[in-house]
């Protein structure tokens, strides 16, 4: 069962940017906001060389890593081909303008 944790209001996350949530159990989690106000959450580590995805730029439903420009799918955490790798995704939801993160 999901243990929902309220993180912030949506507007506290910059559009096309992110906000980092520190978790002792899961490490840093980056919560991204797209241009259309969807939210996604990934472990804040690129599958290439652990670059901070939270400092990348969101485009569509992907984020480009700031270090070597791998593109990571926000929904799955998978690197976009030809690159191969995966970052752990987390479940988030928007409710009444607030962002909630599921920590199981
Ligand atoms: S660390 Fe992300 S592309 Fe290299």
PDB file of C-alpha atoms and ligand atoms in Angstrom:
ATOM      1  CA  UNK A   1       0.000   0.000   0.000  1.00  0.00           C
ATOM      2  CA  UNK A   2       1.243   3.475  -0.822  1.00  0.00           C
ATOM      3  CA  UNK A   3       2.274   5.763   1.974  1.00  0.00           C
ATOM      4  CA  UNK A   4       1.540   9.176   0.451  1.00  0.00           C
ATOM      5  CA  UNK A   5       3.669  12.070   1.651  1.00  0.00           C
ATOM      6  CA  UNK A   6       2.669  15.639   0.806  1.00  0.00           C
ATOM      7  CA  UNK A   7       5.682  17.408  -0.713  1.00  0.00           C
ATOM      8  CA  UNK A   8       4.634  20.913  -1.776  1.00  0.00           C
ATOM      9  CA  UNK A   9       2.184  22.812  -3.939  1.00  0.00           C
ATOM     10  CA  UNK A  10       2.735  22.335  -7.655  1.00  0.00           C
ATOM     11  CA  UNK A  11       3.803  25.946  -8.189  1.00  0.00           C
ATOM     12  CA  UNK A  12       6.771  25.441  -5.870  1.00  0.00           C
ATOM     13  CA  UNK A  13       8.331  23.258  -8.558  1.00  0.00           C
ATOM     14  CA  UNK A  14       9.590  25.299 -11.530  1.00  0.00           C
ATOM     15  CA  UNK A  15       8.039  24.367 -14.863  1.00  0.00           C
ATOM     16  CA  UNK A  16      10.565  22.292 -16.853  1.00  0.00           C
ATOM     17  CA  UNK A  17      12.549  21.928 -13.634  1.00  0.00           C
ATOM     18  CA  UNK A  18      12.447  19.956 -10.442  1.00  0.00           C
ATOM     19  CA  UNK A  19      12.582  19.871  -6.685  1.00  0.00           C
ATOM     20  CA  UNK A  20      14.689  17.429  -4.658  1.00  0.00           C
ATOM     21  CA  UNK A  21      13.256  15.482  -1.741  1.00  0.00           C
ATOM     22  CA  UNK A  22      15.779  13.926   0.601  1.00  0.00           C
ATOM     23  CA  UNK A  23      14.885  10.484   1.872  1.00  0.00           C
ATOM     24  CA  UNK A  24      17.040   8.495   4.259  1.00  0.00           C
ATOM     25  CA  UNK A  25      15.609   5.276   2.869  1.00  0.00           C
ATOM     26  CA  UNK A  26      15.556   6.062  -0.865  1.00  0.00           C
ATOM     27  CA  UNK A  27      18.268   8.720  -1.271  1.00  0.00           C
ATOM     28  CA  UNK A  28      17.574  11.938  -3.154  1.00  0.00           C
ATOM     29  CA  UNK A  29      14.399  11.922  -5.227  1.00  0.00           C
ATOM     30  CA  UNK A  30      13.875  14.504  -7.978  1.00  0.00           C
ATOM     31  CA  UNK A  31      10.284  15.557  -8.637  1.00  0.00           C
ATOM     32  CA  UNK A  32       9.898  17.040 -12.117  1.00  0.00           C
ATOM     33  CA  UNK A  33       7.200  19.339 -13.505  1.00  0.00           C
ATOM     34  CA  UNK A  34       6.514  19.337 -17.221  1.00  0.00           C
ATOM     35  CA  UNK A  35       5.298  22.193 -19.435  1.00  0.00           C
ATOM     36  CA  UNK A  36       1.781  20.766 -19.144  1.00  0.00           C
ATOM     37  CA  UNK A  37       1.972  20.551 -15.331  1.00  0.00           C
ATOM     38  CA  UNK A  38       2.381  16.805 -15.070  1.00  0.00           C
ATOM     39  CA  UNK A  39       4.650  15.580 -12.295  1.00  0.00           C
ATOM     40  CA  UNK A  40       7.082  12.653 -12.267  1.00  0.00           C
ATOM     41  CA  UNK A  41       9.663  11.450  -9.765  1.00  0.00           C
ATOM     42  CA  UNK A  42      12.991   9.693 -10.279  1.00  0.00           C
ATOM     43  CA  UNK A  43      15.957   8.784  -8.133  1.00  0.00           C
ATOM     44  CA  UNK A  44      18.215  11.819  -8.587  1.00  0.00           C
ATOM     45  CA  UNK A  45      21.007   9.879 -10.271  1.00  0.00           C
ATOM     46  CA  UNK A  46      21.642   9.429 -13.939  1.00  0.00           C
ATOM     47  CA  UNK A  47      22.164   5.775 -14.945  1.00  0.00           C
ATOM     48  CA  UNK A  48      25.294   6.826 -16.853  1.00  0.00           C
ATOM     49  CA  UNK A  49      27.641   8.312 -14.229  1.00  0.00           C
ATOM     50  CA  UNK A  50      25.288   9.379 -11.449  1.00  0.00           C
ATOM     51  CA  UNK A  51      24.759  12.933 -12.728  1.00  0.00           C
ATOM     52  CA  UNK A  52      22.117  14.946 -10.850  1.00  0.00           C
ATOM     53  CA  UNK A  53      19.033  14.653 -13.052  1.00  0.00           C
ATOM     54  CA  UNK A  54      17.331  17.307 -10.914  1.00  0.00           C
ATOM     55  CA  UNK A  55      19.643  19.854 -12.557  1.00  0.00           C
ATOM     56  CA  UNK A  56      18.666  18.784 -16.042  1.00  0.00           C
ATOM     57  CA  UNK A  57      16.150  20.369 -18.375  1.00  0.00           C
ATOM     58  CA  UNK A  58      12.722  18.812 -18.831  1.00  0.00           C
ATOM     59  CA  UNK A  59      11.343  18.540 -22.382  1.00  0.00           C
ATOM     60  CA  UNK A  60       8.151  16.663 -23.110  1.00  0.00           C
ATOM     61  CA  UNK A  61       8.206  13.700 -20.745  1.00  0.00           C
ATOM     62  CA  UNK A  62      11.996  13.442 -20.687  1.00  0.00           C
ATOM     63  CA  UNK A  63      14.856  15.102 -18.838  1.00  0.00           C
ATOM     64  CA  UNK A  64      18.309  15.679 -20.291  1.00  0.00           C
ATOM     65  CA  UNK A  65      21.135  14.943 -17.867  1.00  0.00           C
ATOM     66  CA  UNK A  66      23.305  18.027 -17.249  1.00  0.00           C
ATOM     67  CA  UNK A  67      26.564  16.084 -17.437  1.00  0.00           C
ATOM     68  CA  UNK A  68      26.664  14.252 -20.758  1.00  0.00           C
ATOM     69  CA  UNK A  69      23.182  14.893 -22.146  1.00  0.00           C
ATOM     70  CA  UNK A  70      21.665  11.434 -21.894  1.00  0.00           C
ATOM     71  CA  UNK A  71      17.881  11.660 -22.162  1.00  0.00           C
ATOM     72  CA  UNK A  72      15.872   9.871 -19.483  1.00  0.00           C
ATOM     73  CA  UNK A  73      12.163   9.009 -19.738  1.00  0.00           C
ATOM     74  CA  UNK A  74      10.369  10.580 -16.768  1.00  0.00           C
ATOM     75  CA  UNK A  75       7.680   7.890 -16.574  1.00  0.00           C
ATOM     76  CA  UNK A  76       9.912   4.808 -16.644  1.00  0.00           C
ATOM     77  CA  UNK A  77      13.362   6.112 -15.729  1.00  0.00           C
ATOM     78  CA  UNK A  78      14.757   4.413 -18.849  1.00  0.00           C
ATOM     79  CA  UNK A  79      17.498   6.026 -20.889  1.00  0.00           C
ATOM     80  CA  UNK A  80      16.457   6.879 -24.433  1.00  0.00           C
ATOM     81  CA  UNK A  81      18.215   4.741 -27.099  1.00  0.00           C
ATOM     82  CA  UNK A  82      20.973   4.379 -28.111  1.00  0.00           C
ATOM     83  CA  UNK A  83      21.909   4.800 -24.435  1.00  0.00           C
ATOM     84  CA  UNK A  84      21.053   1.960 -22.069  1.00  0.00           C
ATOM     85  CA  UNK A  85      20.264   2.182 -18.374  1.00  0.00           C
ATOM     86  CA  UNK A  86      17.508   2.891 -15.913  1.00  0.00           C
ATOM     87  CA  UNK A  87      16.913   5.162 -12.948  1.00  0.00           C
ATOM     88  CA  UNK A  88      14.358   4.131 -10.334  1.00  0.00           C
ATOM     89  CA  UNK A  89      11.003   5.876 -10.808  1.00  0.00           C
ATOM     90  CA  UNK A  90       8.717   6.787  -7.907  1.00  0.00           C
ATOM     91  CA  UNK A  91       4.962   7.289  -7.928  1.00  0.00           C
ATOM     92  CA  UNK A  92       3.655  10.829  -7.571  1.00  0.00           C
ATOM     93  CA  UNK A  93       0.205  12.353  -7.811  1.00  0.00           C
ATOM     94  CA  UNK A  94      -1.378  15.781  -7.951  1.00  0.00           C
ATOM     95  CA  UNK A  95      -4.368  16.383  -5.709  1.00  0.00           C
ATOM     96  CA  UNK A  96      -5.974  19.753  -5.165  1.00  0.00           C
ATOM     97  CA  UNK A  97      -2.855  21.489  -6.461  1.00  0.00           C
ATOM     98  CA  UNK A  98      -0.598  19.640  -4.027  1.00  0.00           C
ATOM     99  CA  UNK A  99       2.108  17.154  -4.999  1.00  0.00           C
ATOM    100  CA  UNK A 100       2.240  13.824  -3.155  1.00  0.00           C
ATOM    101  CA  UNK A 101       4.988  11.241  -3.319  1.00  0.00           C
ATOM    102  CA  UNK A 102       4.366   7.550  -2.637  1.00  0.00           C
ATOM    103  CA  UNK A 103       6.975   5.958  -0.417  1.00  0.00           C
ATOM    104  CA  UNK A 104       6.279   2.268   0.012  1.00  0.00           C
TER     105      UNK A 104
HETATM  106  S1  LIG B   1      26.017  11.256 -15.946  1.00  0.00           S
HETATM  107 FE1  LIG B   1      24.186  11.631 -17.022  1.00  0.00          FE
HETATM  108  S2  LIG B   1      24.759  11.572 -19.066  1.00  0.00           S
HETATM  109 FE2  LIG B   1      26.581  11.117 -18.025  1.00  0.00          FE
END
